[in-house]
Amino acid sequence: MTIAMHNLLLLLCCSHLTISVIAFQPSLPSRHITSRERPKIVIIGGGWAGYTVAESLSTNNLHSDQVEILLLDASKSGGGLAGGYREGKRPVEAGIHGFWREYKNTFAVMDGIEGVNINEVLSDYTPSVLYSKNGKVAVAPVLLNEDKVDTLFTVPLKEERIRRLIAEKLPPPLDLPILAKLDTQSSNLQPLDVLSGLGLLGAWADFEQESPASWKAYDEQPASLLFEKAGITDNLYQELVSPLLHVLPMCPAYDCSAAAALSCFHVFALQSKGAFDVRWCRGSIGELIFHPWKHQLEGRGVQFKNGARVACISSNDDEEVSLSGETPSKYSYAIQLDDNSRILCDAVVIAIGAVAAGKLAGTSPALSSLPATENFDKLRGVTCIAVRLFLKPDTIISDNLQGGFYSKTQLPPDVAKSMTDSPIAVCGAGIGGISELKETGFCIYDLQRMHDEFSVEYYNANSVELEDQVAVLEVDFYRADSFVDMSDAQIVGLTLKAVSEALGTKIINTEDVVESKVLRARNAVSHFAPKSALYSPGAKVANSIYMAGDWIDRTGHASWSTEKSVVTARQAAYSLSVDFGLDRSSCTVIPAAADTPQLSALRKSAKMLRSIAPPKTLPPSPWVLAKQLLSGEK
Ligand SMILES: Cc1cc2nc3c(=O)[nH]c(=O)nc-3n(C[C@H](O)[C@H](O)[C@H](O)COP(=O)(O)OP(=O)(O)OC[C@H]3O[C@@H](n4cnc5c(N)ncnc54)[C@H](O)[C@@H]3O)c2cc1C
């Protein structure tokens, strides 16, 4: 059979699959692996990726009895890194997670969960305030004014109105510097510094995230080289670029791949108007999203096993599997849990973090021999620490605060005042010269203005006794390796100091901390170090073994973090559905935003330039090139 015929047949087989053109096309030969009527599929990992795979495969297939699905997760509660749980009456999470405007696939998934109304579960788009080690840098307002002209004229400040009118006419990213309100008092950042950022446009246009060759070229270089070549000023680097790197890819420029930095900035800020705008959950993502989601999946017949850590996967070629009970030869794989129990199945979807996958590959005969897992031991993770401080409420309730879902807080008045513009402070590395924070960025959240159950309005409406009321500060640290081994009490002390240094407020007295929770996520977040893309597998790594997660190659779809986990999950589910003839799966991937006409034009010019004079490494900005030519540098 020719490849063309084979593809045609595949197409006919899958004519019911709802899948967009951008979706992953399986590169490995497919086959109907099992003779059983209902293939048994095991999904390992219960975060966004694992749940989305279960969602895609179960939407229509379970009702028609086409497939059996079991989802295993090592943790006790669902949601992966985005999940959480209650300790006593207090909810805790491994960090607060935002949803960017371009998270279209994630929003679509949420929309499909019964009991989740996006506009009730999430806040509106929320501004944030950026701090560098030198102090407050800028307020990042909500960039896309969806109501356009009507609300433009109700915006109170004359200056703001003018800014918005100008920005309306500019393509991204040129609208960003116009809308961002630089803090001229504490920041050194001058308009010329901001303009130097345009030096990145050359690389941004030259870098084609959908092209493997372009990824490879940029991925091999550190982002520090990219910024040097772009000729951005030291001020811009220190005040804006470095803080954003520390909270988005969560690493310093020397330890971040240039491809990751460019792609991150593209996805989170530059790809479309308002791409930088973020919505936040109005409570725990675990409770508001994953609980109803699990309920929906269970209703369809998906089985869940929590507290189930997978220790090893072997294939039925391995002696061990054929020795196990339950007519093993019928199944392709045996999954062994760390309590030594075994589960046999026809297909496995691995939806766990990169470092966890590296460990699993090392112990699993079915994975260790695969070319795709050859470099898994080189995959690294970023360590995060989430600290939640429940504080004695201040006798003064600060009101009329901007940007949050709620406008009141019982935080100490000086803290409340310093967070007037937004309940979210985004802080770069090196704040306050604190040695532990040299390479650690962090975010401070006033949860009373973000989460329903802590809001002053909730307390009043439900007559919550004063002794049961708390003000709540959450501080999430990224790349926190230097202090992850400290005791909880030491970390709380460091957190109080970091907040005071960042916001320029008095240190909150430890006696005012009624309760605190410190959650450590060691090596848990994917680290996009130089060359890391080389080690990222595709959505299918072997017959009947698929992978999903925010570190999996998403074949050109410009997405990151949660959205990338959802996209790769859809791609893995698609691939599996093709292989097993599950023609009712719901695997649609909504394409990322198309290039703006301006970016398209820039890309065309960059392509032409590259064909005439291919750059040896990363392309320099025009002014760096001119400087090099004038000084005779190469
Ligand atoms: C502090 C912090 C802040 C963040 N902020 C944001 C944000 O604002 N926006 C955003 O989009 N993203 C954010 N992220 C990243 C986001 O959490 C991840 O991109 C997302 O959770 C990835 O989902 P996932 O399903 O791929 O993996 P995970 O959420 O890591 O889930 C993997 C699951 O696999 C399980 N597992 C691991 N090993 C095994 C095993 N051997 N057997 C069985 N189960 C196993 C784990 O228990 C876990 O539940 C943040 C992360 C952190 C830590």
mmCIF file of N, CA and C in Angstrom, residues 523-609:
data_model
loop_
_atom_site.group_PDB
_atom_site.id
_atom_site.type_symbol
_atom_site.label_atom_id
_atom_site.label_comp_id
_atom_site.label_asym_id
_atom_site.label_seq_id
_atom_site.Cartn_x
_atom_site.Cartn_y
_atom_site.Cartn_z
ATOM 1 N N ASN A 523 11.503 20.619 41.406
ATOM 2 C CA ASN A 523 11.748 20.275 39.985
ATOM 3 C C ASN A 523 10.460 19.988 39.228
ATOM 4 N N ALA A 524 9.395 20.662 39.615
ATOM 5 C CA ALA A 524 8.079 20.261 39.104
ATOM 6 C C ALA A 524 7.682 20.981 37.824
ATOM 7 N N VAL A 525 8.213 22.182 37.604
ATOM 8 C CA VAL A 525 7.790 22.942 36.423
ATOM 9 C C VAL A 525 8.829 22.743 35.318
ATOM 10 N N SER A 526 8.344 22.563 34.094
ATOM 11 C CA SER A 526 9.265 22.298 32.985
ATOM 12 C C SER A 526 10.265 23.443 32.838
ATOM 13 N N HIS A 527 11.537 23.085 32.701
ATOM 14 C CA HIS A 527 12.587 24.091 32.578
ATOM 15 C C HIS A 527 13.079 24.105 31.126
ATOM 16 N N PHE A 528 12.885 25.238 30.474
ATOM 17 C CA PHE A 528 13.269 25.334 29.065
ATOM 18 C C PHE A 528 14.669 25.908 28.940
ATOM 19 N N ALA A 529 15.630 25.123 29.366
ATOM 20 C CA ALA A 529 17.035 25.512 29.293
ATOM 21 C C ALA A 529 17.501 25.400 27.837
ATOM 22 N N PRO A 530 18.646 26.024 27.477
ATOM 23 C CA PRO A 530 19.153 25.838 26.118
ATOM 24 C C PRO A 530 19.239 24.342 25.788
ATOM 25 N N LYS A 531 18.845 23.994 24.596
ATOM 26 C CA LYS A 531 18.843 22.630 24.047
ATOM 27 C C LYS A 531 17.730 21.741 24.594
ATOM 28 N N SER A 532 16.872 22.275 25.462
ATOM 29 C CA SER A 532 15.854 21.401 26.059
ATOM 30 C C SER A 532 14.866 20.888 25.006
ATOM 31 N N ALA A 533 14.614 21.688 23.963
ATOM 32 C CA ALA A 533 13.630 21.240 22.962
ATOM 33 C C ALA A 533 14.091 19.965 22.271
ATOM 34 N N LEU A 534 15.406 19.781 22.205
ATOM 35 C CA LEU A 534 15.954 18.566 21.580
ATOM 36 C C LEU A 534 15.461 17.309 22.279
ATOM 37 N N TYR A 535 15.190 17.457 23.577
ATOM 38 C CA TYR A 535 14.827 16.275 24.373
ATOM 39 C C TYR A 535 13.311 16.087 24.492
ATOM 40 N N SER A 536 12.545 17.032 23.920
ATOM 41 C CA SER A 536 11.080 16.934 24.063
ATOM 42 C C SER A 536 10.510 15.979 23.026
ATOM 43 N N PRO A 537 9.762 14.994 23.459
ATOM 44 C CA PRO A 537 9.192 14.045 22.496
ATOM 45 C C PRO A 537 7.921 14.597 21.852
ATOM 46 N N GLY A 538 7.459 13.925 20.824
ATOM 47 C CA GLY A 538 6.171 14.267 20.223
ATOM 48 C C GLY A 538 5.048 13.577 20.987
ATOM 49 N N ALA A 539 3.838 13.707 20.463
ATOM 50 C CA ALA A 539 2.674 13.173 21.174
ATOM 51 C C ALA A 539 2.593 11.644 21.115
ATOM 52 N N LYS A 540 3.341 11.025 20.172
ATOM 53 C CA LYS A 540 3.346 9.560 20.123
ATOM 54 C C LYS A 540 4.797 9.112 20.120
ATOM 55 N N VAL A 541 5.169 8.275 21.082
ATOM 56 C CA VAL A 541 6.575 7.872 21.162
ATOM 57 C C VAL A 541 6.813 6.422 20.745
ATOM 58 N N ALA A 542 5.761 5.630 20.725
ATOM 59 C CA ALA A 542 5.880 4.229 20.286
ATOM 60 C C ALA A 542 4.470 3.739 20.010
ATOM 61 N N ASN A 543 4.365 2.552 19.471
ATOM 62 C CA ASN A 543 3.020 2.022 19.268
ATOM 63 C C ASN A 543 2.294 1.966 20.598
ATOM 64 N N SER A 544 1.172 2.640 20.640
ATOM 65 C CA SER A 544 0.292 2.629 21.820
ATOM 66 C C SER A 544 0.881 3.322 23.045
ATOM 67 N N ILE A 545 1.922 4.119 22.858
ATOM 68 C CA ILE A 545 2.399 4.961 23.975
ATOM 69 C C ILE A 545 2.391 6.412 23.503
ATOM 70 N N TYR A 546 1.687 7.242 24.239
ATOM 71 C CA TYR A 546 1.486 8.637 23.854
ATOM 72 C C TYR A 546 1.903 9.527 25.021
ATOM 73 N N MET A 547 2.218 10.791 24.689
ATOM 74 C CA MET A 547 2.644 11.697 25.755
ATOM 75 C C MET A 547 1.945 13.042 25.615
ATOM 76 N N ALA A 548 1.684 13.682 26.755
ATOM 77 C CA ALA A 548 1.067 15.010 26.744
ATOM 78 C C ALA A 548 1.601 15.798 27.934
ATOM 79 N N GLY A 549 1.644 17.092 27.779
ATOM 80 C CA GLY A 549 2.117 17.938 28.880
ATOM 81 C C GLY A 549 2.751 19.208 28.333
ATOM 82 N N ASP A 550 3.119 20.120 29.239
ATOM 83 C CA ASP A 550 3.616 21.415 28.766
ATOM 84 C C ASP A 550 5.067 21.365 28.294
ATOM 85 N N TRP A 551 5.678 20.194 28.286
ATOM 86 C CA TRP A 551 7.058 20.066 27.794
ATOM 87 C C TRP A 551 7.114 19.190 26.538
ATOM 88 N N ILE A 552 5.958 18.802 26.034
ATOM 89 C CA ILE A 552 5.888 17.936 24.839
ATOM 90 C C ILE A 552 5.874 18.828 23.610
ATOM 91 N N ASP A 553 6.486 18.374 22.538
ATOM 92 C CA ASP A 553 6.514 19.146 21.292
ATOM 93 C C ASP A 553 5.087 19.316 20.769
ATOM 94 N N ARG A 554 4.653 20.565 20.669
ATOM 95 C CA ARG A 554 3.247 20.770 20.261
ATOM 96 C C ARG A 554 3.142 21.063 18.786
ATOM 97 N N THR A 555 4.130 20.599 18.034
ATOM 98 C CA THR A 555 4.137 20.656 16.568
ATOM 99 C C THR A 555 3.631 21.990 16.014
ATOM 100 N N GLY A 556 4.296 23.056 16.449
ATOM 101 C CA GLY A 556 4.052 24.344 15.823
ATOM 102 C C GLY A 556 2.984 25.196 16.452
ATOM 103 N N HIS A 557 2.142 24.623 17.305
ATOM 104 C CA HIS A 557 1.073 25.432 17.906
ATOM 105 C C HIS A 557 1.688 26.349 18.973
ATOM 106 N N ALA A 558 1.531 27.663 18.795
ATOM 107 C CA ALA A 558 2.160 28.604 19.739
ATOM 108 C C ALA A 558 1.381 28.622 21.053
ATOM 109 N N SER A 559 1.817 27.797 21.994
ATOM 110 C CA SER A 559 1.128 27.770 23.287
ATOM 111 C C SER A 559 2.129 27.424 24.374
ATOM 112 N N TRP A 560 1.807 27.781 25.601
ATOM 113 C CA TRP A 560 2.662 27.516 26.755
ATOM 114 C C TRP A 560 1.841 27.048 27.940
ATOM 115 N N SER A 561 2.521 26.453 28.882
ATOM 116 C CA SER A 561 1.981 26.097 30.204
ATOM 117 C C SER A 561 0.654 25.342 30.101
ATOM 118 N N THR A 562 -0.361 25.805 30.810
ATOM 119 C CA THR A 562 -1.645 25.094 30.834
ATOM 120 C C THR A 562 -2.164 24.860 29.415
ATOM 121 N N GLU A 563 -2.104 25.913 28.612
ATOM 122 C CA GLU A 563 -2.645 25.804 27.250
ATOM 123 C C GLU A 563 -1.873 24.748 26.451
ATOM 124 N N LYS A 564 -0.566 24.690 26.663
ATOM 125 C CA LYS A 564 0.238 23.709 25.927
ATOM 126 C C LYS A 564 -0.113 22.283 26.389
ATOM 127 N N SER A 565 -0.369 22.127 27.687
ATOM 128 C CA SER A 565 -0.766 20.805 28.190
ATOM 129 C C SER A 565 -2.082 20.375 27.552
ATOM 130 N N VAL A 566 -3.010 21.332 27.416
ATOM 131 C CA VAL A 566 -4.308 21.006 26.824
ATOM 132 C C VAL A 566 -4.136 20.683 25.332
ATOM 133 N N VAL A 567 -3.324 21.487 24.643
ATOM 134 C CA VAL A 567 -3.120 21.277 23.198
ATOM 135 C C VAL A 567 -2.453 19.922 22.941
ATOM 136 N N THR A 568 -1.385 19.624 23.677
ATOM 137 C CA THR A 568 -0.692 18.350 23.427
ATOM 138 C C THR A 568 -1.573 17.164 23.842
ATOM 139 N N ALA A 569 -2.424 17.390 24.833
ATOM 140 C CA ALA A 569 -3.348 16.318 25.241
ATOM 141 C C ALA A 569 -4.317 16.010 24.105
ATOM 142 N N ARG A 570 -4.809 17.053 23.469
ATOM 143 C CA ARG A 570 -5.710 16.852 22.327
ATOM 144 C C ARG A 570 -4.964 16.117 21.201
ATOM 145 N N GLN A 571 -3.694 16.510 21.000
ATOM 146 C CA GLN A 571 -2.911 15.876 19.937
ATOM 147 C C GLN A 571 -2.661 14.400 20.251
ATOM 148 N N ALA A 572 -2.352 14.105 21.520
ATOM 149 C CA ALA A 572 -2.124 12.703 21.904
ATOM 150 C C ALA A 572 -3.419 11.901 21.753
ATOM 151 N N ALA A 573 -4.541 12.504 22.181
ATOM 152 C CA ALA A 573 -5.829 11.802 22.084
ATOM 153 C C ALA A 573 -6.176 11.537 20.620
ATOM 154 N N TYR A 574 -5.825 12.473 19.777
ATOM 155 C CA TYR A 574 -6.099 12.308 18.345
ATOM 156 C C TYR A 574 -5.307 11.117 17.793
ATOM 157 N N SER A 575 -4.032 11.121 18.126
ATOM 158 C CA SER A 575 -3.154 10.070 17.616
ATOM 159 C C SER A 575 -3.651 8.692 18.072
ATOM 160 N N LEU A 576 -3.992 8.623 19.349
ATOM 161 C CA LEU A 576 -4.493 7.351 19.891
ATOM 162 C C LEU A 576 -5.808 6.967 19.200
ATOM 163 N N SER A 577 -6.661 7.947 18.981
ATOM 164 C CA SER A 577 -7.966 7.651 18.373
ATOM 165 C C SER A 577 -7.797 7.107 16.968
ATOM 166 N N VAL A 578 -6.842 7.675 16.230
ATOM 167 C CA VAL A 578 -6.571 7.176 14.877
ATOM 168 C C VAL A 578 -6.119 5.724 14.970
ATOM 169 N N ASP A 579 -5.179 5.461 15.880
ATOM 170 C CA ASP A 579 -4.620 4.114 15.985
ATOM 171 C C ASP A 579 -5.663 3.070 16.377
ATOM 172 N N PHE A 580 -6.585 3.471 17.250
ATOM 173 C CA PHE A 580 -7.557 2.492 17.758
ATOM 174 C C PHE A 580 -8.919 2.585 17.080
ATOM 175 N N GLY A 581 -8.986 3.407 16.059
ATOM 176 C CA GLY A 581 -10.250 3.525 15.338
ATOM 177 C C GLY A 581 -11.375 4.104 16.177
ATOM 178 N N LEU A 582 -11.021 4.984 17.112
ATOM 179 C CA LEU A 582 -12.063 5.611 17.950
ATOM 180 C C LEU A 582 -12.548 6.854 17.221
ATOM 181 N N ASP A 583 -13.563 6.653 16.413
ATOM 182 C CA ASP A 583 -13.904 7.744 15.504
ATOM 183 C C ASP A 583 -14.827 8.793 16.111
ATOM 184 N N ARG A 584 -15.108 8.670 17.403
ATOM 185 C CA ARG A 584 -15.988 9.688 17.991
ATOM 186 C C ARG A 584 -15.263 10.588 18.976
ATOM 187 N N SER A 585 -13.962 10.450 19.077
ATOM 188 C CA SER A 585 -13.224 11.283 20.033
ATOM 189 C C SER A 585 -13.356 12.752 19.663
ATOM 190 N N SER A 586 -13.195 13.583 20.670
ATOM 191 C CA SER A 586 -13.308 15.022 20.425
ATOM 192 C C SER A 586 -11.931 15.646 20.664
ATOM 193 N N CYS A 587 -11.209 15.862 19.573
ATOM 194 C CA CYS A 587 -9.803 16.252 19.710
ATOM 195 C C CYS A 587 -9.483 17.593 19.044
ATOM 196 N N THR A 588 -10.471 18.378 18.814
ATOM 197 C CA THR A 588 -10.220 19.634 18.093
ATOM 198 C C THR A 588 -9.180 20.493 18.801
ATOM 199 N N VAL A 589 -8.210 20.953 18.022
ATOM 200 C CA VAL A 589 -7.247 21.926 18.560
ATOM 201 C C VAL A 589 -7.545 23.267 17.896
ATOM 202 N N ILE A 590 -7.878 24.258 18.710
ATOM 203 C CA ILE A 590 -8.123 25.583 18.134
ATOM 204 C C ILE A 590 -6.754 26.180 17.793
ATOM 205 N N PRO A 591 -6.568 26.618 16.554
ATOM 206 C CA PRO A 591 -5.252 27.143 16.191
ATOM 207 C C PRO A 591 -4.897 28.383 17.006
ATOM 208 N N ALA A 592 -3.604 28.596 17.178
ATOM 209 C CA ALA A 592 -3.142 29.819 17.861
ATOM 210 C C ALA A 592 -3.433 31.016 16.957
ATOM 211 N N ALA A 593 -3.353 32.203 17.541
ATOM 212 C CA ALA A 593 -3.674 33.415 16.773
ATOM 213 C C ALA A 593 -2.813 33.497 15.515
ATOM 214 N N ALA A 594 -3.457 33.888 14.405
ATOM 215 C CA ALA A 594 -2.686 34.051 13.162
ATOM 216 C C ALA A 594 -1.786 35.284 13.297
ATOM 217 N N ASP A 595 -0.695 35.299 12.542
ATOM 218 C CA ASP A 595 0.181 36.479 12.564
ATOM 219 C C ASP A 595 -0.605 37.715 12.144
ATOM 220 N N THR A 596 -0.333 38.822 12.802
ATOM 221 C CA THR A 596 -0.941 40.079 12.361
ATOM 222 C C THR A 596 -0.353 40.419 10.987
ATOM 223 N N PRO A 597 -1.027 41.248 10.191
ATOM 224 C CA PRO A 597 -0.463 41.598 8.881
ATOM 225 C C PRO A 597 0.941 42.183 9.022
ATOM 226 N N GLN A 598 1.152 42.953 10.100
ATOM 227 C CA GLN A 598 2.482 43.572 10.283
ATOM 228 C C GLN A 598 3.538 42.509 10.548
ATOM 229 N N LEU A 599 3.203 41.528 11.404
ATOM 230 C CA LEU A 599 4.185 40.478 11.691
ATOM 231 C C LEU A 599 4.434 39.638 10.443
ATOM 232 N N SER A 600 3.358 39.388 9.698
ATOM 233 C CA SER A 600 3.506 38.630 8.454
ATOM 234 C C SER A 600 4.491 39.319 7.517
ATOM 235 N N ALA A 601 4.346 40.640 7.396
ATOM 236 C CA ALA A 601 5.234 41.391 6.502
ATOM 237 C C ALA A 601 6.669 41.311 7.017
ATOM 238 N N LEU A 602 6.822 41.463 8.351
ATOM 239 C CA LEU A 602 8.170 41.377 8.935
ATOM 240 C C LEU A 602 8.777 40.006 8.662
ATOM 241 N N ARG A 603 7.943 38.959 8.816
ATOM 242 C CA ARG A 603 8.438 37.585 8.615
ATOM 243 C C ARG A 603 8.897 37.378 7.179
ATOM 244 N N LYS A 604 8.119 37.939 6.250
ATOM 245 C CA LYS A 604 8.498 37.786 4.840
ATOM 246 C C LYS A 604 9.853 38.444 4.604
ATOM 247 N N SER A 605 10.030 39.663 5.162
ATOM 248 C CA SER A 605 11.312 40.366 4.966
ATOM 249 C C SER A 605 12.437 39.552 5.591
ATOM 250 N N ALA A 606 12.168 39.008 6.807
ATOM 251 C CA ALA A 606 13.220 38.244 7.494
ATOM 252 C C ALA A 606 13.611 37.024 6.672
ATOM 253 N N LYS A 607 12.621 36.384 6.071
ATOM 254 C CA LYS A 607 12.869 35.185 5.272
ATOM 255 C C LYS A 607 13.735 35.546 4.066
ATOM 256 N N MET A 608 13.391 36.697 3.449
ATOM 257 C CA MET A 608 14.144 37.116 2.274
ATOM 258 C C MET A 608 15.595 37.417 2.663
ATOM 259 N N LEU A 609 15.732 38.165 3.773
ATOM 260 C CA LEU A 609 17.082 38.503 4.244
ATOM 261 C C LEU A 609 17.898 37.249 4.511
#
